[in-house]
Amino acid sequence: MNTMIQTKNLTKRYKDFIAVDDLSLHVQEGSIYGFLGPNGAGKSTTMKMLLGLTKPSTGSFVINGKMFPEERVAILKEIGSLIEAPAFYGNLTGRENLDIIRHILELPQSAVDEALEIVGLSEFGNRLAKKYSLGMKQRLGLASALIGKPPILILDEPTNGLDPAGMHEMRNLVKSLPQMYNCTVLISSHLLSEIELIADDIGILNHGVMLYEGSLHDLRQTAIQKGYEANNLEDMFLSMIEQDNAARKKRAVI
Amino acid sequence: MKALSIEMKKCKRSGVFPIMFAVGIFGALYVIANFAVRKDTLLALPLAPMDVLLTQLYGVIALISLFGIITATCLMYQIEHSDNAMKRMYMLPIRITDIFSSKLLILVMLLLISFTIQYSALGFVGNLYLPENSFELWTLIRYGLYTFVMSLPVLLFMIFISSRISNIWITLGVGIIGFFSGMATATSDIVVFLINPFTLIMYPAMSNNATVKFSALIIAVVEIVVFLVVGYIFTKKARYE
């Protein structure tokens, strides 16, 4: 299996604050990679770097064999993304918003209807995007990520703003994507309980540092070895974060 | 061309097109109404008829155009800044500099259309009211092109400010301060004030003859090049943080 996304010692510094510290992550082709961490762990910053929204302080990354920033346009042609709050033109309808993206990606006209259909927005396609509810805006964001069936999807907390039914629907959709479109998904969340239902591999980030990277199966084994219940990884995840925070506090005192 | 057609689509319901057309139509209506009402007073001025036609009406035309430029440039990037639309563009395989240049091209074309409407009205009024054989089409076209070029620095300056500042009220504030600074310095003889693009657009209105002032025109051309280069460099370097 090829590595679709690979970062090498990726670091992002803001003055004296390190948001992402020496991060090396590996996302395998055709897999769903759950990127976990508490709020402010550096998940969004990492994803922003992968999309060229923010410049890495040091380190590098390769996406589908292409180097950034030399092959920025080629990389972005292959990525569908949803980062933080959905981004759209409020003066345009949902359909017109997707049509702009379709035009940029040089996709056929049918791609717009297809994307609206996937996220369940077909009947609201002609409504102005600024009049959408939060959940509908999130769906529009996901539709703009899915349009044209890109081989790589980067989704930053895509269930934000969705009701429980919408969250369930979104999870099922994300889970089916590798089989449906043969795509690779990098998805972030601060809830392991959410990610463990869909991910093949996971990376746990805290204060910009990768605490664990590997398969969900291996994490379960580790959990059992450490005395946690294998069917409740959330406890182990929280304990890992707490231990790391405690170690940091100790280092800071010394 | 692809970037230009995308930017045209984005302008839908943004208000940019109606504003720039309104600039042309209001300017034209002002010209026609003013000359129809005040033709005797205006033609009694100790000036050549073509100078009366062009210089006595350009002041208000410049004001209307300036308001249109400030508003349209604010709205042009407001659609990108509100709801983080620009963020989406940064994540797509499109050059951000193409967005800047396409928006600029659309605004320049719209300004040209509004000038054409206004100067068509001047041509109509000139043909109708000026004494026989005193209307000169070439003088009208030359003055129109001169004032159009003098208006471009302020358009470039405002689109650059609008592209950099996400808060529309700050951009609008810069435009209003610029407007007052232009009003305050347009009558001055100090050439340095012409560096201010808001003064440049008003400058032709302060003269009583419709000849092209080449020194001011050169300043305008230099400013156009400077704002173009600065805008391009800043857009190229910018990232969505």
Short mmCIF file of C-alpha atoms in Angstrom, two decimals, chain A residues 77-235:
data_model
loop_
_atom_site.label_atom_id
_atom_site.label_comp_id
_atom_site.label_asym_id
_atom_site.label_seq_id
_atom_site.Cartn_x
_atom_site.Cartn_y
_atom_site.Cartn_z
CA LYS A 77 -6.34 19.31 -7.97
CA GLU A 78 -6.33 15.98 -6.13
CA ILE A 79 -7.60 17.17 -2.74
CA GLY A 80 -11.10 17.89 -1.59
CA SER A 81 -11.13 19.68 1.75
CA LEU A 82 -13.26 21.08 4.52
CA ILE A 83 -11.29 23.07 7.07
CA GLU A 84 -12.88 24.54 10.21
CA ALA A 85 -16.00 26.53 9.31
CA PRO A 86 -17.34 25.97 5.80
CA ALA A 87 -16.27 28.59 3.26
CA PHE A 88 -18.73 29.80 0.63
CA TYR A 89 -20.08 32.80 -1.25
CA GLY A 90 -23.12 34.02 0.67
CA ASN A 91 -24.39 35.99 -2.33
CA LEU A 92 -24.63 32.80 -4.40
CA THR A 93 -26.89 29.78 -4.12
CA GLY A 94 -25.55 26.40 -3.04
CA ARG A 95 -25.65 25.26 -6.65
CA GLU A 96 -23.83 28.38 -7.89
CA ASN A 97 -21.18 27.93 -5.20
CA LEU A 98 -20.51 24.39 -6.39
CA ASP A 99 -20.58 25.53 -10.01
CA ILE A 100 -17.67 27.89 -9.31
CA ILE A 101 -15.63 25.00 -7.92
CA ARG A 102 -16.72 22.79 -10.83
CA HIS A 103 -15.49 25.48 -13.22
CA ILE A 104 -12.11 25.72 -11.47
CA LEU A 105 -11.68 21.94 -11.42
CA GLU A 106 -12.92 21.68 -15.03
CA LEU A 107 -15.55 19.07 -14.15
CA PRO A 108 -18.70 18.22 -16.13
CA GLN A 109 -21.97 20.02 -15.26
CA SER A 110 -23.38 16.82 -13.74
CA ALA A 111 -20.77 16.98 -10.93
CA VAL A 112 -22.75 19.75 -9.19
CA ASP A 113 -26.01 17.75 -8.96
CA GLU A 114 -24.08 14.67 -7.93
CA ALA A 115 -22.36 16.51 -5.06
CA LEU A 116 -25.65 18.05 -3.91
CA GLU A 117 -27.27 14.61 -4.01
CA ILE A 118 -24.50 12.97 -1.94
CA VAL A 119 -24.87 15.47 0.92
CA GLY A 120 -28.67 15.63 0.68
CA LEU A 121 -28.90 19.26 -0.43
CA SER A 122 -30.56 18.73 -3.81
CA GLU A 123 -33.84 20.39 -2.85
CA PHE A 124 -32.03 23.39 -1.30
CA GLY A 125 -29.58 23.86 -4.18
CA ASN A 126 -31.26 27.04 -5.40
CA ARG A 127 -31.40 28.72 -2.00
CA LEU A 128 -28.85 31.45 -1.20
CA ALA A 129 -25.99 29.94 0.83
CA LYS A 130 -26.19 32.76 3.41
CA LYS A 131 -29.73 31.60 4.22
CA TYR A 132 -28.61 28.03 4.96
CA SER A 133 -28.71 26.70 8.52
CA LEU A 134 -25.39 25.77 10.17
CA GLY A 135 -25.87 22.10 9.31
CA MET A 136 -26.71 22.94 5.69
CA LYS A 137 -23.62 25.13 5.43
CA GLN A 138 -21.57 22.22 6.75
CA ARG A 139 -23.15 19.95 4.12
CA LEU A 140 -22.38 22.51 1.41
CA GLY A 141 -18.78 22.56 2.66
CA LEU A 142 -18.66 18.79 2.38
CA ALA A 143 -20.23 18.91 -1.08
CA SER A 144 -17.50 21.31 -2.21
CA ALA A 145 -14.93 18.88 -0.84
CA LEU A 146 -16.53 15.86 -2.54
CA ILE A 147 -17.27 17.43 -5.92
CA GLY A 148 -15.41 15.61 -8.67
CA LYS A 149 -14.60 12.66 -6.37
CA PRO A 150 -11.05 13.71 -5.47
CA PRO A 151 -8.58 10.91 -4.61
CA ILE A 152 -7.73 12.61 -1.29
CA LEU A 153 -10.11 14.15 1.24
CA ILE A 154 -8.99 16.32 4.15
CA LEU A 155 -11.84 16.92 6.56
CA ASP A 156 -11.45 18.98 9.70
CA GLU A 157 -14.17 18.11 12.21
CA PRO A 158 -16.82 17.68 9.50
CA THR A 159 -19.59 16.84 11.97
CA ASN A 160 -19.43 20.29 13.61
CA GLY A 161 -22.85 21.91 13.59
CA LEU A 162 -24.70 18.76 12.59
CA ASP A 163 -27.54 17.24 14.58
CA PRO A 164 -27.17 13.60 15.80
CA ALA A 165 -28.87 12.24 12.69
CA GLY A 166 -26.64 14.38 10.48
CA MET A 167 -23.56 13.22 12.40
CA HIS A 168 -24.55 9.60 11.90
CA GLU A 169 -25.21 10.22 8.21
CA MET A 170 -21.86 12.00 7.81
CA ARG A 171 -20.00 9.15 9.54
CA ASN A 172 -21.61 6.58 7.25
CA LEU A 173 -20.80 8.68 4.23
CA VAL A 174 -17.14 9.14 5.19
CA LYS A 175 -16.85 5.44 5.97
CA SER A 176 -18.18 4.49 2.55
CA LEU A 177 -15.97 6.89 0.60
CA PRO A 178 -12.85 4.69 0.17
CA GLN A 179 -14.98 1.88 -1.28
CA MET A 180 -17.21 4.20 -3.35
CA TYR A 181 -14.56 6.47 -4.83
CA ASN A 182 -11.32 4.72 -3.97
CA CYS A 183 -10.20 7.76 -2.04
CA THR A 184 -7.99 8.37 0.97
CA VAL A 185 -9.46 10.29 3.88
CA LEU A 186 -7.69 12.32 6.55
CA ILE A 187 -10.30 13.30 9.10
CA SER A 188 -9.82 15.15 12.36
CA SER A 189 -11.83 15.11 15.54
CA HIS A 190 -11.35 15.64 19.24
CA LEU A 191 -13.57 12.62 19.98
CA LEU A 192 -12.03 9.18 19.71
CA SER A 193 -15.46 7.65 20.13
CA GLU A 194 -16.42 9.26 16.82
CA ILE A 195 -13.24 8.35 14.97
CA GLU A 196 -13.04 4.73 16.11
CA LEU A 197 -16.27 3.99 14.25
CA ILE A 198 -14.77 4.90 10.88
CA ALA A 199 -10.96 5.04 10.92
CA ASP A 200 -8.43 2.40 9.89
CA ASP A 201 -5.43 4.25 11.29
CA ILE A 202 -5.18 6.99 13.83
CA GLY A 203 -2.73 9.66 14.91
CA ILE A 204 -3.05 11.23 18.36
CA LEU A 205 -1.73 14.74 18.70
CA ASN A 206 -1.26 16.81 21.85
CA HIS A 207 0.41 20.23 22.03
CA GLY A 208 1.60 19.73 18.46
CA VAL A 209 3.40 16.46 19.25
CA MET A 210 2.37 13.08 17.87
CA LEU A 211 1.73 10.77 20.86
CA TYR A 212 0.64 7.74 18.88
CA GLU A 213 0.43 6.73 15.25
CA GLY A 214 -0.72 3.35 14.08
CA SER A 215 -3.68 1.15 13.34
CA LEU A 216 -6.77 1.14 15.48
CA HIS A 217 -6.18 -2.59 15.98
CA ASP A 218 -2.72 -1.93 17.48
CA LEU A 219 -4.17 0.76 19.73
CA ARG A 220 -6.74 -1.75 21.00
CA GLN A 221 -3.95 -4.24 21.76
CA THR A 222 -2.00 -1.55 23.61
CA ALA A 223 -5.14 -0.65 25.53
CA ILE A 224 -5.62 -4.25 26.61
CA GLN A 225 -1.96 -4.51 27.66
CA LYS A 226 -2.26 -1.37 29.74
CA GLY A 227 -5.41 -2.61 31.42
CA TYR A 228 -7.99 -0.48 29.64
CA GLU A 229 -11.16 -1.93 28.25
CA ALA A 230 -10.64 -2.60 24.53
CA ASN A 231 -14.15 -1.51 23.69
CA ASN A 232 -13.64 1.87 25.34
CA LEU A 233 -10.66 3.55 23.74
CA GLU A 234 -11.86 6.95 24.84
CA ASP A 235 -10.52 6.31 28.36
#
